[in-house]
Coordinates of C-alpha atoms in Angstrom, one line a residue:
X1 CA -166.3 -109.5 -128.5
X2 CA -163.1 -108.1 -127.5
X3 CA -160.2 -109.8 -126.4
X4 CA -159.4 -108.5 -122.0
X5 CA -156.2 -106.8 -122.2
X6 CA -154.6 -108.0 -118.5
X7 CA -152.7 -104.8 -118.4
X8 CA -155.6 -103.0 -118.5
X9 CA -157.2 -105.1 -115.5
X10 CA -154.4 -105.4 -113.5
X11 CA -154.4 -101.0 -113.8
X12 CA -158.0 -101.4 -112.8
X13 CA -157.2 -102.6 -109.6
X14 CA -154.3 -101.1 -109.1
X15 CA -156.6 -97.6 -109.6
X16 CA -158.8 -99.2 -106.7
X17 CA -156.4 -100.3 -104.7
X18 CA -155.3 -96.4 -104.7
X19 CA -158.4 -95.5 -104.1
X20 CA -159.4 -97.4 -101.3
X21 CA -155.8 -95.9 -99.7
X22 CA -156.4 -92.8 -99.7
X23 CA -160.5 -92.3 -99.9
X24 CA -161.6 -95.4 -98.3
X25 CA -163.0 -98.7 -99.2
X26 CA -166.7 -96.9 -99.4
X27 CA -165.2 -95.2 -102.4
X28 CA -164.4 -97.6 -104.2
X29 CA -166.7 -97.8 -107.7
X30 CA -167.0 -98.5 -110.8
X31 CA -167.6 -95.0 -112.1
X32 CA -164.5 -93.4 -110.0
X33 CA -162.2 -96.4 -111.3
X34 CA -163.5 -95.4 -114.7
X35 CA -163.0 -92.0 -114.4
X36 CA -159.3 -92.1 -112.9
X37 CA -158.2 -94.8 -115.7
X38 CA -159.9 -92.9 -118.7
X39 CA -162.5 -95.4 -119.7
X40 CA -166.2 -95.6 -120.1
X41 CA -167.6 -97.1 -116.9
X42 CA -168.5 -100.1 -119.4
X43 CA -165.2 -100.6 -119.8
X44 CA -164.6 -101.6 -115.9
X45 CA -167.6 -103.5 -116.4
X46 CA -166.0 -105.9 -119.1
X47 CA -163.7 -106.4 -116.2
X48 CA -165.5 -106.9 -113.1
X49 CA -169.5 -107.0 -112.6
X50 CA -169.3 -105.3 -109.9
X51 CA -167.7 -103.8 -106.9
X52 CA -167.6 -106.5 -104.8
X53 CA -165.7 -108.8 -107.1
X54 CA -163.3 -105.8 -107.3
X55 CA -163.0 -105.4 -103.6
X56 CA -162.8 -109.6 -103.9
X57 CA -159.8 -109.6 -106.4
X58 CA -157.5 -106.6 -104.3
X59 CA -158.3 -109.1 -101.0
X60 CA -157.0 -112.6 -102.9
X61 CA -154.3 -109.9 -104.3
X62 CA -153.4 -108.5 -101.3
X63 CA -153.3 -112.6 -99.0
X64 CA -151.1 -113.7 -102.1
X65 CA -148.5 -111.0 -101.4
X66 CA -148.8 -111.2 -98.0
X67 CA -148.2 -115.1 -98.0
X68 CA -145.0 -113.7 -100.1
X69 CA -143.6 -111.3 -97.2
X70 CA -144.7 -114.1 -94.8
X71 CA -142.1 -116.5 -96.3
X72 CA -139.5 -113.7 -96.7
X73 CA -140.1 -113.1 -92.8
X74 CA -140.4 -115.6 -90.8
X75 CA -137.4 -117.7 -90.4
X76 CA -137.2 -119.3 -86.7
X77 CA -135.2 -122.6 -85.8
X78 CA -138.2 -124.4 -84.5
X79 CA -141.6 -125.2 -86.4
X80 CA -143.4 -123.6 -83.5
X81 CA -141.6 -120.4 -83.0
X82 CA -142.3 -120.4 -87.3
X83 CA -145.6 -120.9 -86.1
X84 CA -145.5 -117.7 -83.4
X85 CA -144.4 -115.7 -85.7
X86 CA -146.9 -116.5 -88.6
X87 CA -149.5 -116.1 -86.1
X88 CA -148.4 -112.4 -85.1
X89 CA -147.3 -111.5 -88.5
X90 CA -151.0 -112.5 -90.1
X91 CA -152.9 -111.0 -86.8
X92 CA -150.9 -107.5 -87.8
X93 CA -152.5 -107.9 -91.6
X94 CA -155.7 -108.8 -90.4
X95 CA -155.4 -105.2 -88.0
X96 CA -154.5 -103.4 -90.9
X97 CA -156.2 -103.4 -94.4
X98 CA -156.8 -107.0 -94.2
X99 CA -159.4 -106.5 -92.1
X100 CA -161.2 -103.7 -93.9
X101 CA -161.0 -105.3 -97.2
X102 CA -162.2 -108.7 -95.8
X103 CA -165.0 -107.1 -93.8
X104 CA -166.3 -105.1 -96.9
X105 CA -167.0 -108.4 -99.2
X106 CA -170.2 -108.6 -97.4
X107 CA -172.3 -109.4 -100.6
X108 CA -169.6 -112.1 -101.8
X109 CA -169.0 -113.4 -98.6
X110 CA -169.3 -117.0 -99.7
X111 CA -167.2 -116.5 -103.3
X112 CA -165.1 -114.7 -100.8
X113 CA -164.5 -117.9 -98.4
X114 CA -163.7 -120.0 -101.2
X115 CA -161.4 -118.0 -102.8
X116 CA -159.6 -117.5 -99.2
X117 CA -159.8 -121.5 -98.7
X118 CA -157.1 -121.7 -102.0
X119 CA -155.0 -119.1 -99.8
X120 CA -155.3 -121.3 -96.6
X121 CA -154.3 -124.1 -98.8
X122 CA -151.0 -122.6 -100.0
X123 CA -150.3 -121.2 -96.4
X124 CA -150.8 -125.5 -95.3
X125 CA -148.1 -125.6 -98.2
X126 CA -145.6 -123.5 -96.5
X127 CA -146.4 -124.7 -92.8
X128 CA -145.8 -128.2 -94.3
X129 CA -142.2 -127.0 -95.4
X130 CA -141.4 -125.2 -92.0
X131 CA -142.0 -128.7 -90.1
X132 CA -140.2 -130.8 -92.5
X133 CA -137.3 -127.9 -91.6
X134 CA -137.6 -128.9 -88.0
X135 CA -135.4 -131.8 -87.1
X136 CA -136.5 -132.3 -84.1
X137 CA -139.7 -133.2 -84.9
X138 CA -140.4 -137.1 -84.4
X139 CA -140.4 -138.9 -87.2
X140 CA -142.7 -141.5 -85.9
X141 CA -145.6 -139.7 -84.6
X142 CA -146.7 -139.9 -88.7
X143 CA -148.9 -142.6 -89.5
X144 CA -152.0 -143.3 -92.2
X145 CA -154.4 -142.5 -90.1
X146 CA -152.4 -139.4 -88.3
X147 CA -151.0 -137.6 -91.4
X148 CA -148.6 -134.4 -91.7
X149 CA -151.2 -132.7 -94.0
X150 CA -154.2 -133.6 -91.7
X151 CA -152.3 -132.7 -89.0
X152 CA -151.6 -129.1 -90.0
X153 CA -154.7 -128.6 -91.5
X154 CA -155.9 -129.2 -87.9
X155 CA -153.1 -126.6 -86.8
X156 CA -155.2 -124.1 -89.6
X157 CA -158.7 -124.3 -88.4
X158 CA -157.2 -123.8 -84.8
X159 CA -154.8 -120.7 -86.0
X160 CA -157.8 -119.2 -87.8
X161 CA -160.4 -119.5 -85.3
X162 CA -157.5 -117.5 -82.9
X163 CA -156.9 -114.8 -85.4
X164 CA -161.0 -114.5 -86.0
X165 CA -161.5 -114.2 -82.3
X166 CA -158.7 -112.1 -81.9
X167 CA -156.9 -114.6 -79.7
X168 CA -153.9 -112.5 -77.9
X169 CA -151.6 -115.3 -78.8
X170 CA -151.4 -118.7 -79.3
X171 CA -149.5 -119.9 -76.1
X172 CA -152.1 -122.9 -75.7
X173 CA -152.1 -124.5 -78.9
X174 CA -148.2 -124.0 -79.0
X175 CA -148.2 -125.9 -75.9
X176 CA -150.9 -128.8 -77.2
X177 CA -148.4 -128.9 -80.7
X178 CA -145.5 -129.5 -78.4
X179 CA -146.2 -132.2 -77.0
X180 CA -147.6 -134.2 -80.0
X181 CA -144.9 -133.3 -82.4
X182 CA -141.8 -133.1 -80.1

């Protein structure tokens, strides 16, 4: 068996990617990929098995750049205005292609929610690193039981439940973290 050449893979979805631009996400497949890279269609299948595990690799693609711009963007004083803003900035991904790429993994939903779980993880990461910005946060609030990382894990099921219910904004829970953290 062949050794995968990355290259190759990473033109694979970058051929998709195109594709689902311009034509859609319904035409996406493995025989148009083929075709527009200048492979047999076996070829794409060495790559992906179908697909929805390409459709699944340009959504985890697309959240890990996303999470990129996120950090390159959002730069408030204050852990909650951070927290505004990450809310609004990921609520206009989700609008755009977000949306249509997650809505389309329908057969791979569940590979699908674990693979987003790792991205909810790193954006836990870089919540954690916009509180311990925030000097105004008390100190004392932290304890064994009442943790940092369970704490905005907490903030993450909330801020994902808004964005899945389309939630105008996040006024409430802005108001709730407020007056635990401050």
């Amino acid at each position: 068996m062949r050794k995968k050449d990355d290259t190759l893979r990473d033109t694979l979805l970058e051929l998709s990617r195109n594709i689902a631009d311009k034509e859609g996400i319904d035409a996406v497949n493995i025989r148009a990929i083929a075709k527009k890279a200048g492979v047999a269609t076996g070829t794409v299948y060495n790559y992906f098995a179908n697909k929805d595990e390409i459709l699944l690799a340009l959504t985890e693609e697309y959240w890990m750049q996303t999470l990129d711009e996120m950090r390159m963007a959002i730069s408030a004083d204050s852990f909650c205005e951070n927290l505004h803003e990450i809310f609004f900035f990921l609520k206009e991904q989700i609008e755009q292609s977000a949306g249509r790429l997650m809505n389309s993994l329908g057969n791979v939903e569940l590979m699908g929610q674990a693979r987003m779980t790792s991205m909810q993880s790193v954006l836990e990461t870089v919540i954690i690193q916009y509180m311990d910005q925030d000097a105004k946060i008390r100190k004392e609030i932290w304890s064994e039981a009442f943790t940092k990382k369970e704490f905005v894990h907490f903030l993450m099921m909330n801020l994902m439940m808004l964005l899945k219910t389309e939630a105008p904004d996040i006024t409430f829970l802005e108001i709730v973290i407020k007056r635990i953290i401050y």
